[in-house]
Amino acid sequence: MNGYPATPPDLGAIVRIVAGFGGWLGRKNDPPPGPKALWQGMTKLSAYVEAVTAIRAAEIKFPQRKRIRH
């Protein structure tokens, strides 16, 4: 298993995930996510991607050393 789903999520699921990052709760009787939740979610998702990219770049430059057990 490579950590990826067998089939990618549909567009509606992706919109709900991104809107969730923006504060949309997605309760049973809530309306669909609006532009504000999507905008905030995309902003937060962009920050996550930037952080992961920086961490991976730092791991390439500075690989972890093996710990010595005492």
Phi, psi and omega in degrees: 000131184261004178090357180254147177292155180297321176234141180292153178293154179285170184300320180299319179295319179296318178298317179295322179295312180296318179296327176298322175297331181271004176106356178290129186273332176067036178288169187306315184259010179287148174289168177299158181297144180261181183296328181294314179296321179293318179298313180295322178295318178294323178296315180292319178298320178298319178294321177299314181297318179297320180294315180296320178298317179294319180296316180295322178295321179292325179292327178290317180288321185233079181296151181292140177273154177288137179280141177264124179276137179255000000 
